[in-house]
Short mmCIF file of C-alpha atoms in Angstrom, two decimals:
data_model
loop_
_atom_site.label_atom_id
_atom_site.label_comp_id
_atom_site.label_asym_id
_atom_site.label_seq_id
_atom_site.Cartn_x
_atom_site.Cartn_y
_atom_site.Cartn_z
CA UNK A 1 -149.77 11.54 -51.72
CA UNK A 2 -149.58 7.85 -51.35
CA UNK A 3 -150.56 7.49 -54.99
CA UNK A 4 -147.84 9.88 -56.10
CA UNK A 5 -145.34 8.02 -54.07
CA UNK A 6 -146.44 4.62 -55.22
CA UNK A 7 -146.68 5.38 -58.97
CA UNK A 8 -142.96 5.20 -59.88
CA UNK A 9 -142.60 2.21 -57.59
CA UNK A 10 -145.52 0.52 -59.26
CA UNK A 11 -143.86 0.91 -62.65
CA UNK A 12 -140.56 -0.37 -61.44
CA UNK A 13 -142.15 -3.23 -59.61
CA UNK A 14 -143.64 -4.35 -62.88
CA UNK A 15 -140.32 -4.16 -64.64
CA UNK A 16 -138.30 -6.01 -62.05
CA UNK A 17 -140.67 -8.84 -61.32
CA UNK A 18 -141.50 -9.61 -64.93
CA UNK A 19 -139.54 -12.52 -66.38
CA UNK A 20 -139.76 -11.41 -70.01
CA UNK A 21 -137.19 -8.75 -69.72
CA UNK A 22 -133.65 -10.01 -70.28
CA UNK A 23 -131.27 -9.49 -67.40
CA UNK A 24 -128.39 -8.12 -69.36
CA UNK A 25 -127.06 -4.86 -70.67
CA UNK A 26 -126.35 -1.63 -68.88
CA UNK A 27 -127.58 -0.10 -65.74
CA UNK A 28 -130.19 2.26 -67.02
CA UNK A 29 -128.48 5.51 -66.38
CA UNK A 30 -129.71 8.38 -68.56
CA UNK A 31 -126.31 8.99 -70.26
CA UNK A 32 -125.30 5.37 -70.12
CA UNK A 33 -124.52 4.72 -73.76
CA UNK A 34 -122.10 7.60 -74.28
CA UNK A 35 -120.22 6.75 -71.07
CA UNK A 36 -119.69 3.21 -72.23
CA UNK A 37 -118.20 4.51 -75.45
CA UNK A 38 -115.69 6.66 -73.55
CA UNK A 39 -114.54 3.81 -71.32
CA UNK A 40 -114.07 1.50 -74.28
CA UNK A 41 -112.14 4.21 -76.12
CA UNK A 42 -109.49 4.51 -73.41
CA UNK A 43 -109.09 0.75 -73.53
CA UNK A 44 -108.84 0.83 -77.26
CA UNK A 45 -106.51 3.76 -77.57
CA UNK A 46 -103.00 3.12 -78.77
CA UNK A 47 -100.37 2.50 -76.10
CA UNK A 48 -98.53 5.58 -77.27
CA UNK A 49 -101.47 7.70 -76.13
CA UNK A 50 -101.53 6.16 -72.67
CA UNK A 51 -97.80 6.56 -72.19
CA UNK A 52 -97.82 10.09 -73.55
CA UNK A 53 -100.56 11.12 -71.19
CA UNK A 54 -98.48 10.10 -68.18
CA UNK A 55 -95.37 11.64 -69.69
CA UNK A 56 -97.19 14.90 -70.25
CA UNK A 57 -98.29 14.89 -66.59
CA UNK A 58 -94.71 14.29 -65.48
CA UNK A 59 -93.41 16.98 -67.79
CA UNK A 60 -96.02 19.39 -66.54
CA UNK A 61 -94.77 18.85 -63.00
CA UNK A 62 -91.19 19.46 -64.09
CA UNK A 63 -92.29 22.83 -65.46
CA UNK A 64 -93.94 23.61 -62.15
CA UNK A 65 -90.69 22.89 -60.33
CA UNK A 66 -88.83 25.19 -62.73
CA UNK A 67 -91.13 28.06 -61.88
CA UNK A 68 -92.28 27.32 -58.34
CA UNK A 69 -95.58 28.99 -57.73
CA UNK A 70 -98.15 27.78 -55.30
CA UNK A 71 -99.92 25.59 -57.77
CA UNK A 72 -101.76 22.45 -56.92
CA UNK A 73 -100.48 20.36 -59.82
CA UNK A 74 -97.70 18.81 -57.78
CA UNK A 75 -99.87 18.30 -54.75
CA UNK A 76 -103.23 17.27 -56.07
CA UNK A 77 -102.12 14.94 -58.86
CA UNK A 78 -99.02 13.48 -57.29
CA UNK A 79 -97.09 10.74 -58.96
CA UNK A 80 -93.77 9.09 -58.26
CA UNK A 81 -92.61 8.56 -61.87
CA UNK A 82 -90.68 11.81 -61.92
CA UNK A 83 -88.78 11.14 -58.69
CA UNK A 84 -87.94 7.63 -59.90
CA UNK A 85 -86.63 8.94 -63.24
CA UNK A 86 -84.57 11.60 -61.51
CA UNK A 87 -83.17 9.17 -58.95
CA UNK A 88 -82.12 6.67 -61.62
CA UNK A 89 -80.52 9.44 -63.69
CA UNK A 90 -78.68 10.75 -60.65
CA UNK A 91 -77.42 7.31 -59.65
CA UNK A 92 -76.33 6.45 -63.21
CA UNK A 93 -74.47 9.71 -63.75
CA UNK A 94 -72.67 9.32 -60.42
CA UNK A 95 -71.11 6.07 -61.60
CA UNK A 96 -67.66 5.91 -63.00
CA UNK A 97 -65.64 7.77 -60.44
CA UNK A 98 -62.06 6.52 -60.61
CA UNK A 99 -60.92 5.07 -57.31
CA UNK A 100 -57.99 3.07 -56.03
CA UNK A 101 -60.14 0.85 -53.87
CA UNK A 102 -63.85 0.38 -54.04
CA UNK A 103 -64.27 1.89 -50.59
CA UNK A 104 -62.66 5.21 -51.24
CA UNK A 105 -64.96 6.30 -53.99
CA UNK A 106 -68.26 8.01 -54.19
CA UNK A 107 -71.60 6.43 -53.41
CA UNK A 108 -72.56 3.28 -55.22
CA UNK A 109 -75.73 3.05 -57.29
CA UNK A 110 -77.70 1.52 -54.43
CA UNK A 111 -76.35 4.04 -51.95
CA UNK A 112 -77.71 6.93 -54.02
CA UNK A 113 -81.10 5.25 -54.12
CA UNK A 114 -81.04 4.67 -50.38
CA UNK A 115 -80.05 8.25 -49.64
CA UNK A 116 -82.71 9.76 -51.89
CA UNK A 117 -85.63 7.53 -50.96
CA UNK A 118 -84.90 6.91 -47.29
CA UNK A 119 -84.06 10.60 -46.90
CA UNK A 120 -87.36 11.63 -48.50
CA UNK A 121 -89.30 9.17 -46.34
CA UNK A 122 -87.61 10.38 -43.17
CA UNK A 123 -88.30 14.02 -44.01
CA UNK A 124 -91.92 13.22 -44.82
CA UNK A 125 -92.34 11.35 -41.54
CA UNK A 126 -90.73 14.25 -39.72
CA UNK A 127 -93.10 16.79 -41.21
CA UNK A 128 -96.11 14.60 -40.49
CA UNK A 129 -95.02 14.01 -36.90
CA UNK A 130 -94.63 17.74 -36.41
CA UNK A 131 -98.25 18.19 -37.45
CA UNK A 132 -98.15 18.77 -41.17
CA UNK A 133 -101.24 18.27 -43.27
CA UNK A 134 -99.74 16.99 -46.51
CA UNK A 135 -100.26 13.35 -47.20
CA UNK A 136 -97.34 10.93 -47.25
CA UNK A 137 -97.13 10.51 -51.01
CA UNK A 138 -97.74 14.17 -51.80
CA UNK A 139 -94.71 15.05 -49.73
CA UNK A 140 -92.60 12.32 -51.35
CA UNK A 141 -93.69 13.62 -54.76
CA UNK A 142 -92.65 17.21 -53.96
CA UNK A 143 -89.29 16.23 -52.52
CA UNK A 144 -88.54 13.92 -55.44
CA UNK A 145 -89.48 16.41 -58.16
CA UNK A 146 -87.41 19.16 -56.54
CA UNK A 147 -84.26 17.09 -57.06
CA UNK A 148 -84.50 18.12 -60.72
CA UNK A 149 -82.28 21.25 -60.48
CA UNK A 150 -79.58 19.18 -58.79
CA UNK A 151 -79.76 16.51 -61.52
CA UNK A 152 -79.39 19.24 -64.12
CA UNK A 153 -76.38 20.55 -62.19
CA UNK A 154 -74.85 17.06 -62.24
CA UNK A 155 -75.21 16.94 -66.03
CA UNK A 156 -73.51 20.32 -66.30
CA UNK A 157 -70.76 19.21 -63.91
CA UNK A 158 -69.98 16.12 -65.94
CA UNK A 159 -69.78 18.19 -69.11
CA UNK A 160 -67.44 20.66 -67.40
CA UNK A 161 -65.29 17.79 -66.13
CA UNK A 162 -64.98 16.49 -69.69
CA UNK A 163 -63.42 19.80 -70.65
CA UNK A 164 -61.07 20.35 -67.72
CA UNK A 165 -60.38 19.24 -64.16
CA UNK A 166 -58.64 22.18 -62.52
CA UNK A 167 -59.39 24.99 -60.13
CA UNK A 168 -61.41 26.96 -62.69
CA UNK A 169 -63.63 24.02 -63.45
CA UNK A 170 -64.04 23.46 -59.72
CA UNK A 171 -65.13 27.06 -59.25
CA UNK A 172 -67.65 26.73 -62.06
CA UNK A 173 -68.97 23.48 -60.64
CA UNK A 174 -69.22 24.98 -57.16
CA UNK A 175 -71.22 27.88 -58.53
CA UNK A 176 -73.58 25.67 -60.50
CA UNK A 177 -74.16 23.22 -57.65
CA UNK A 178 -74.73 26.00 -55.09
CA UNK A 179 -77.24 27.71 -57.36
CA UNK A 180 -79.15 24.52 -58.02
CA UNK A 181 -79.10 23.57 -54.32
CA UNK A 182 -80.62 26.94 -53.48
CA UNK A 183 -83.19 26.50 -56.21
CA UNK A 184 -84.17 23.02 -55.02
CA UNK A 185 -84.54 24.10 -51.42
CA UNK A 186 -86.51 27.18 -52.40
CA UNK A 187 -88.83 25.23 -54.69
CA UNK A 188 -89.57 22.49 -52.18
CA UNK A 189 -90.18 24.90 -49.31
CA UNK A 190 -92.53 26.87 -51.54
CA UNK A 191 -94.66 23.75 -51.87
CA UNK A 192 -94.26 22.31 -48.40
CA UNK A 193 -94.30 25.23 -46.05
CA UNK A 194 -97.95 26.14 -46.36
CA UNK A 195 -99.14 22.90 -44.88
CA UNK A 196 -97.12 23.14 -41.67
CA UNK A 197 -98.15 24.65 -38.34
CA UNK A 198 -96.93 28.23 -38.19
CA UNK A 199 -94.46 28.01 -35.32
CA UNK A 200 -92.73 24.90 -36.61
CA UNK A 201 -91.90 25.91 -40.14
CA UNK A 202 -88.16 26.16 -39.49
CA UNK A 203 -88.19 22.71 -37.91
CA UNK A 204 -89.59 21.28 -41.15
CA UNK A 205 -87.43 23.30 -43.53
CA UNK A 206 -84.11 22.40 -41.89
CA UNK A 207 -84.15 18.67 -42.79
CA UNK A 208 -85.05 19.57 -46.39
CA UNK A 209 -82.07 21.93 -46.44
CA UNK A 210 -79.81 19.18 -45.05
CA UNK A 211 -81.12 16.65 -47.59
CA UNK A 212 -80.40 18.80 -50.63
CA UNK A 213 -77.09 19.91 -49.13
CA UNK A 214 -75.92 16.29 -48.87
CA UNK A 215 -77.01 15.53 -52.44
CA UNK A 216 -75.27 18.70 -53.62
CA UNK A 217 -72.13 17.65 -51.77
CA UNK A 218 -72.18 14.22 -53.44
CA UNK A 219 -72.54 15.90 -56.84
CA UNK A 220 -69.79 18.42 -56.18
CA UNK A 221 -67.26 15.86 -54.97
CA UNK A 222 -67.76 13.58 -57.94
CA UNK A 223 -64.35 13.12 -59.51
CA UNK A 224 -63.89 10.96 -62.60
CA UNK B 1 -115.93 51.27 -14.26
CA UNK B 2 -115.79 47.59 -13.81
CA UNK B 3 -115.75 46.68 -17.52
CA UNK B 4 -112.16 47.75 -18.43
CA UNK B 5 -110.84 45.95 -15.40
CA UNK B 6 -112.95 42.95 -16.23
CA UNK B 7 -111.48 42.91 -19.73
CA UNK B 8 -107.98 43.19 -18.34
CA UNK B 9 -108.29 40.47 -15.77
CA UNK B 10 -110.77 38.12 -17.28
CA UNK B 11 -108.75 35.01 -16.59
CA UNK B 12 -108.61 35.59 -12.86
CA UNK B 13 -112.00 34.69 -11.53
CA UNK B 14 -111.34 35.87 -7.98
CA UNK B 15 -110.33 39.33 -9.20
CA UNK B 16 -113.43 39.66 -11.32
CA UNK B 17 -115.60 38.70 -8.41
CA UNK B 18 -113.88 41.29 -6.26
CA UNK B 19 -114.49 43.97 -8.88
CA UNK B 20 -118.10 43.10 -9.39
CA UNK B 21 -118.63 43.48 -5.66
CA UNK B 22 -116.90 46.90 -5.62
CA UNK B 23 -117.73 48.88 -8.74
CA UNK B 24 -116.84 52.31 -7.32
CA UNK B 25 -114.22 54.68 -8.76
CA UNK B 26 -112.12 54.54 -5.63
CA UNK B 27 -111.63 50.88 -6.15
CA UNK B 28 -109.76 51.41 -9.44
CA UNK B 29 -106.39 52.11 -7.88
CA UNK B 30 -107.03 49.71 -5.05
CA UNK B 31 -108.33 47.06 -7.36
CA UNK B 32 -105.31 47.31 -9.66
CA UNK B 33 -103.00 46.78 -6.72
CA UNK B 34 -105.31 44.09 -5.45
CA UNK B 35 -105.44 42.57 -8.86
CA UNK B 36 -101.69 42.74 -9.28
CA UNK B 37 -101.22 41.10 -5.91
CA UNK B 38 -103.89 38.58 -6.63
CA UNK B 39 -102.43 38.10 -10.11
CA UNK B 40 -99.10 37.25 -8.60
CA UNK B 41 -100.75 35.06 -6.05
CA UNK B 42 -102.73 33.40 -8.77
CA UNK B 43 -99.69 32.87 -10.93
CA UNK B 44 -97.88 31.39 -7.99
CA UNK B 45 -100.81 29.14 -7.35
CA UNK B 46 -100.83 28.22 -10.99
CA UNK B 47 -97.14 27.38 -10.85
CA UNK B 48 -97.65 25.21 -7.81
CA UNK B 49 -100.52 23.43 -9.49
CA UNK B 50 -98.40 22.71 -12.51
CA UNK B 51 -95.59 21.29 -10.49
CA UNK B 52 -98.02 19.08 -8.59
CA UNK B 53 -99.41 17.86 -11.86
CA UNK B 54 -95.95 17.26 -13.18
CA UNK B 55 -95.00 15.16 -10.17
CA UNK B 56 -98.17 13.15 -10.40
CA UNK B 57 -97.59 12.46 -14.06
CA UNK B 58 -94.00 11.53 -13.48
CA UNK B 59 -94.97 9.04 -10.83
CA UNK B 60 -97.66 7.50 -12.96
CA UNK B 61 -95.86 7.10 -16.27
CA UNK B 62 -92.17 6.70 -15.65
CA UNK B 63 -91.27 5.52 -19.11
CA UNK B 64 -92.42 8.66 -20.90
CA UNK B 65 -91.45 11.43 -18.51
CA UNK B 66 -94.89 12.73 -17.80
CA UNK B 67 -96.13 12.76 -21.37
CA UNK B 68 -99.28 10.73 -21.32
CA UNK B 69 -99.28 9.10 -24.74
CA UNK B 70 -102.48 9.32 -26.66
CA UNK B 71 -103.20 5.85 -27.89
CA UNK B 72 -101.16 2.69 -28.03
CA UNK B 73 -97.72 2.37 -29.54
CA UNK B 74 -99.18 1.24 -32.84
CA UNK B 75 -100.99 4.53 -33.45
CA UNK B 76 -99.46 7.57 -35.14
CA UNK B 77 -100.55 9.94 -32.37
CA UNK B 78 -98.34 8.08 -29.92
CA UNK B 79 -95.25 9.08 -31.85
CA UNK B 80 -96.58 12.54 -32.55
CA UNK B 81 -96.46 13.22 -28.82
CA UNK B 82 -92.68 12.97 -29.02
CA UNK B 83 -92.50 15.80 -31.55
CA UNK B 84 -94.55 18.30 -29.64
CA UNK B 85 -92.05 21.14 -29.81
CA UNK B 86 -91.88 24.51 -31.48
CA UNK B 87 -88.94 26.15 -33.18
CA UNK B 88 -88.29 28.43 -30.20
CA UNK B 89 -88.29 25.49 -27.80
CA UNK B 90 -85.76 23.56 -29.86
CA UNK B 91 -83.53 26.62 -30.15
CA UNK B 92 -83.79 27.19 -26.41
CA UNK B 93 -82.75 23.61 -25.71
CA UNK B 94 -79.82 23.88 -28.08
CA UNK B 95 -78.71 27.06 -26.34
CA UNK B 96 -78.98 25.32 -23.00
CA UNK B 97 -76.76 22.50 -24.21
CA UNK B 98 -74.10 24.91 -25.41
CA UNK B 99 -74.04 27.06 -22.27
CA UNK B 100 -74.27 24.82 -19.22
CA UNK B 101 -74.59 26.88 -16.08
CA UNK B 102 -73.96 25.21 -12.73
CA UNK B 103 -77.24 24.71 -10.96
CA UNK B 104 -79.23 24.49 -14.17
CA UNK B 105 -80.21 20.93 -14.67
CA UNK B 106 -80.85 20.51 -18.40
CA UNK B 107 -83.76 18.18 -17.89
CA UNK B 108 -85.49 20.20 -15.21
CA UNK B 109 -84.79 23.61 -16.69
CA UNK B 110 -85.08 23.11 -20.40
CA UNK B 111 -87.03 19.94 -21.01
CA UNK B 112 -89.64 20.53 -18.31
CA UNK B 113 -91.28 17.18 -18.81
CA UNK B 114 -91.67 17.68 -22.52
CA UNK B 115 -88.82 15.63 -23.96
CA UNK B 116 -88.75 15.43 -27.71
CA UNK B 117 -87.14 13.17 -30.25
CA UNK B 118 -86.74 15.83 -32.95
CA UNK B 119 -83.59 17.35 -31.45
CA UNK B 120 -81.65 14.16 -30.75
CA UNK B 121 -82.45 12.62 -34.14
CA UNK B 122 -81.63 15.58 -36.35
CA UNK B 123 -78.59 16.59 -34.31
CA UNK B 124 -77.21 13.06 -34.77
CA UNK B 125 -77.91 13.12 -38.52
CA UNK B 126 -76.29 16.54 -38.88
CA UNK B 127 -73.30 15.41 -36.85
CA UNK B 128 -72.84 12.32 -39.02
CA UNK B 129 -72.69 14.35 -42.22
CA UNK B 130 -70.66 17.16 -40.67
CA UNK B 131 -68.02 14.77 -39.38
CA UNK B 132 -67.80 12.87 -42.67
CA UNK B 133 -67.70 15.98 -44.85
CA UNK B 134 -65.23 17.83 -42.62
CA UNK B 135 -62.99 14.78 -42.43
CA UNK B 136 -62.98 14.55 -46.20
CA UNK B 137 -62.22 18.27 -46.54
CA UNK B 138 -59.42 18.14 -43.99
CA UNK B 139 -57.78 15.21 -45.81
CA UNK B 140 -58.04 17.18 -49.03
CA UNK B 141 -56.50 20.30 -47.51
CA UNK B 142 -53.58 18.38 -46.04
CA UNK B 143 -52.89 16.56 -49.29
CA UNK B 144 -53.37 19.53 -51.59
CA UNK B 145 -49.69 20.04 -52.30
CA UNK B 146 -49.01 16.37 -52.96
CA UNK B 147 -49.00 15.61 -56.71
CA UNK B 148 -49.45 11.89 -56.12
CA UNK B 149 -52.74 12.42 -54.32
CA UNK B 150 -55.99 11.86 -56.20
CA UNK B 151 -59.08 13.25 -54.50
CA UNK B 152 -61.69 10.72 -53.49
CA UNK B 153 -64.98 11.48 -51.75
CA UNK B 154 -64.49 8.64 -49.21
CA UNK B 155 -68.18 8.03 -48.98
CA UNK B 156 -67.84 4.95 -46.79
CA UNK B 157 -67.03 7.30 -43.92
CA UNK B 158 -70.67 8.39 -43.82
CA UNK B 159 -71.70 4.82 -43.12
CA UNK B 160 -69.10 4.40 -40.39
CA UNK B 161 -69.94 7.74 -38.80
CA UNK B 162 -73.66 7.05 -38.79
CA UNK B 163 -73.21 3.66 -37.14
CA UNK B 164 -70.91 4.99 -34.44
CA UNK B 165 -72.89 8.11 -33.62
CA UNK B 166 -76.31 6.52 -33.62
CA UNK B 167 -75.09 3.60 -31.51
CA UNK B 168 -73.63 6.04 -29.01
CA UNK B 169 -76.70 8.28 -28.95
CA UNK B 170 -79.08 5.36 -28.34
CA UNK B 171 -77.23 2.52 -26.61
CA UNK B 172 -75.53 4.61 -23.97
CA UNK B 173 -78.77 6.32 -22.82
CA UNK B 174 -80.56 2.96 -22.79
CA UNK B 175 -77.89 1.36 -20.63
CA UNK B 176 -77.64 4.43 -18.39
CA UNK B 177 -81.39 4.53 -17.92
CA UNK B 178 -81.45 0.82 -17.16
CA UNK B 179 -78.61 1.19 -14.71
CA UNK B 180 -80.22 4.15 -12.94
CA UNK B 181 -83.54 2.34 -12.75
CA UNK B 182 -81.83 -0.66 -11.19
CA UNK B 183 -80.07 1.55 -8.65
CA UNK B 184 -83.39 3.23 -7.95
CA UNK B 185 -84.76 -0.15 -7.12
CA UNK B 186 -81.84 -1.03 -4.86
CA UNK B 187 -81.35 2.31 -3.13
CA UNK B 188 -84.58 4.17 -2.61
CA UNK B 189 -83.11 7.68 -2.48
CA UNK B 190 -81.66 7.59 -5.95
CA UNK B 191 -83.84 9.57 -8.30
CA UNK B 192 -84.28 8.75 -11.95
CA UNK B 193 -85.14 10.17 -15.30
CA UNK B 194 -87.39 8.69 -17.88
CA UNK B 195 -85.94 6.97 -20.90
CA UNK B 196 -86.94 9.76 -23.27
CA UNK B 197 -85.38 12.41 -21.08
CA UNK B 198 -82.08 10.51 -21.00
CA UNK B 199 -82.06 10.13 -24.78
CA UNK B 200 -82.94 13.81 -25.10
CA UNK B 201 -80.07 14.97 -22.88
CA UNK B 202 -77.57 12.86 -24.75
CA UNK B 203 -78.84 14.02 -28.12
CA UNK B 204 -78.71 17.70 -27.28
CA UNK B 205 -75.31 17.33 -25.59
CA UNK B 206 -73.88 16.20 -28.94
CA UNK B 207 -74.77 19.53 -30.52
CA UNK B 208 -71.50 21.24 -29.54
CA UNK B 209 -69.59 18.73 -31.66
CA UNK B 210 -71.16 20.06 -34.86
CA UNK B 211 -69.35 23.44 -34.94
CA UNK B 212 -66.31 21.74 -33.44
CA UNK B 213 -66.08 19.27 -36.29
CA UNK B 214 -66.47 22.07 -38.82
CA UNK B 215 -63.62 23.98 -37.15
CA UNK B 216 -61.51 20.81 -37.16
CA UNK B 217 -60.99 21.32 -40.90
CA UNK B 218 -58.26 23.81 -39.99
CA UNK B 219 -55.16 21.61 -40.06
CA UNK B 220 -53.38 22.76 -36.91
CA UNK B 221 -53.00 20.04 -34.31
CA UNK B 222 -52.83 22.32 -31.29
CA UNK B 223 -56.04 24.05 -32.43
CA UNK B 224 -57.79 20.73 -32.89
CA UNK B 225 -56.85 19.47 -29.45
CA UNK B 226 -57.87 22.77 -27.86
CA UNK B 227 -61.24 22.71 -29.61
CA UNK B 228 -61.78 19.11 -28.60
CA UNK B 229 -61.00 19.80 -24.96
CA UNK B 230 -63.38 22.77 -24.95
CA UNK B 231 -66.16 20.76 -26.57
CA UNK B 232 -65.65 17.84 -24.20
CA UNK B 233 -65.76 20.13 -21.19
CA UNK B 234 -68.95 21.84 -22.33
CA UNK B 235 -70.89 18.78 -23.34
CA UNK B 236 -69.51 16.70 -20.50
CA UNK B 237 -70.60 19.30 -18.01
CA UNK B 238 -74.12 19.26 -19.45
CA UNK B 239 -74.26 15.55 -18.77
CA UNK B 240 -72.63 15.77 -15.35
CA UNK B 241 -74.87 18.64 -14.22
CA UNK B 242 -77.88 16.61 -15.29
CA UNK B 243 -76.94 13.30 -13.75
CA UNK B 244 -75.06 14.30 -10.61
CA UNK B 245 -78.15 15.37 -8.62
CA UNK B 246 -79.73 12.04 -9.40
CA UNK B 247 -76.71 9.91 -8.64
CA UNK B 248 -75.58 11.91 -5.62
CA UNK B 249 -77.89 10.01 -3.30
CA UNK B 250 -76.23 6.75 -4.12
CA UNK B 251 -73.26 5.29 -2.29
CA UNK B 252 -70.12 7.31 -2.88
CA UNK B 253 -68.15 4.83 -5.02
CA UNK B 254 -71.15 4.10 -7.23
CA UNK B 255 -71.95 7.76 -7.74
CA UNK B 256 -68.44 8.76 -8.62
CA UNK B 257 -67.89 5.79 -10.89
CA UNK B 258 -71.18 6.39 -12.72
CA UNK B 259 -70.33 9.97 -13.48
CA UNK B 260 -66.78 9.00 -14.40
CA UNK B 261 -68.03 6.39 -16.87
CA UNK B 262 -70.40 8.91 -18.45
CA UNK B 263 -67.57 11.36 -18.96
CA UNK B 264 -65.18 8.67 -20.15
CA UNK B 265 -67.57 7.36 -22.82
CA UNK B 266 -68.22 10.88 -24.03
CA UNK B 267 -64.52 11.62 -24.33
CA UNK B 268 -63.99 8.30 -26.09
CA UNK B 269 -66.49 9.30 -28.74
CA UNK B 270 -64.82 12.64 -29.33
CA UNK B 271 -61.30 11.25 -29.43
CA UNK B 272 -62.34 8.33 -31.62
CA UNK B 273 -64.03 10.62 -34.13
CA UNK B 274 -61.03 12.87 -34.27
CA UNK B 275 -58.55 10.04 -34.71
CA UNK B 276 -60.52 8.21 -37.39
CA UNK B 277 -61.95 11.01 -39.48
CA UNK B 278 -59.34 13.72 -39.09
CA UNK B 279 -55.97 12.22 -39.71
CA UNK B 280 -52.95 14.33 -39.06
CA UNK B 281 -50.41 15.22 -41.72
CA UNK B 282 -47.83 12.74 -40.48
CA UNK B 283 -50.13 9.72 -40.97
CA UNK B 284 -50.80 10.31 -44.62
CA UNK B 285 -47.39 11.34 -45.99
CA UNK B 286 -46.14 8.61 -48.34
CA UNK B 287 -42.79 6.85 -47.96
CA UNK B 288 -39.97 8.55 -49.91
CA UNK B 289 -39.49 6.64 -53.17
CA UNK B 290 -35.71 6.26 -52.86
CA UNK B 291 -35.82 3.41 -50.33
CA UNK B 292 -38.05 1.14 -52.44
CA UNK B 293 -35.61 0.12 -55.23
CA UNK B 294 -32.91 -0.75 -52.70
CA UNK B 295 -35.27 -3.15 -50.93
CA UNK B 296 -36.23 -4.84 -54.19
CA UNK B 297 -32.60 -5.32 -55.15
CA UNK B 298 -31.74 -7.01 -51.86
CA UNK B 299 -34.75 -9.29 -52.18
CA UNK B 300 -33.89 -10.41 -55.71
CA UNK B 301 -30.28 -11.13 -54.77
CA UNK B 302 -31.50 -13.13 -51.79
CA UNK B 303 -33.81 -15.24 -53.94
CA UNK B 304 -31.07 -15.71 -56.50
CA UNK B 305 -28.76 -17.11 -53.85
CA UNK B 306 -31.39 -19.54 -52.44
CA UNK B 307 -32.32 -20.89 -55.87
CA UNK B 308 -28.73 -21.60 -56.63
#
């Protein structure tokens, strides 16, 4: 028994103590050489590949928001690129409202950012304080990605406003914004609600509802 | 014989002991009545125990209204203790703020030493957006027939509303709590509430203004004033019913003036919101254009005469 135990150690002791063996190269892991090749290959790959990989992940999450099922893509592999893209698009498209004074107009670029990000952070803190189990960034990721229907509605609204600015166009815009607001709220609750304690679900859903309602209101009242 | 009764009354140890000592069939009817009596007695005892515990906790940790915080203020659990409410509890507190019955102290009846920060915070946020959006809509409705009017979202109102409402919902409770604590130090009989309970009462009392501000979109002045008076009476009475029993022990002038200031500040908030966000039709109508050219002509002739 002692021999069996000491044999591998005896071999290793010889290897480590000996001074002939060069102290360089890889850790002697059985599949060491192939792993080194893989790591070098991601360093060597063209930048396009690296960027496309992240873009594909973001696009995949957009698809998951379009058809909200209880999938783990949004939760497990969270990222904040999508929310950032959507927020910048939203803020840029909300520029250009004609106003007499600067005060009377819609939200400025920075105000949109503040509303979206501070609102998401407050809702995330609220759900965590009420005992939710999602992590901070997972929740931010879900809330940010679910703004996508509202951003699409804003694009549609601006196109409609290019055509006409009367009661009919207002009715169309109202319909589009209401539908996308409902879609956003439904998608985000589908992802968030499972991680909340059972008798507090309404307490967590209401701030999400308010958040998307305010963004929908800002989109609806945009007047060029 | 004893097992069904044991299953039914497992939580009452005395009853179970009684049953185990008397397992006969004749004891079934007797034991149920005994158990019901002992159940009531037990529940009464339980209620008494709870109230004793509540008093002890209130004496020991005044700042937090009986909620022993788990951990220091730098830990997350400390703040989680302020959100320890369920949906039904929040709805019950909202209902209590909308229907104040005389004799029902909001803090004693609804909060029951579990004040939360969820209600005050989200009611304030909702009120901010409701007031701003309804004000914008009411301006739009009044100006709809005016061809010179161009609709603007008036987004700066959200900022103004949030500053005003959050200052009211936090500074006034802080100063009231400080004042009551000082009076408690001066006059021993004056009771007090914890800081969180004060903030909680003020937050929930603002709830009635949310449907009121939505109804203020309707552009009839008499309706708006009626709604405002109703809302002020309801929410003011919530505050008065809560603070009068505490302040009553104080000297008469102090008590009356404290309650009067509470009511006055509350009315000021309501009237201020109405005046700023919901302007009446007469304020916005533009000057008729016929007077303007006449004024310009007189001014040019005046300048002409001075230059010469």
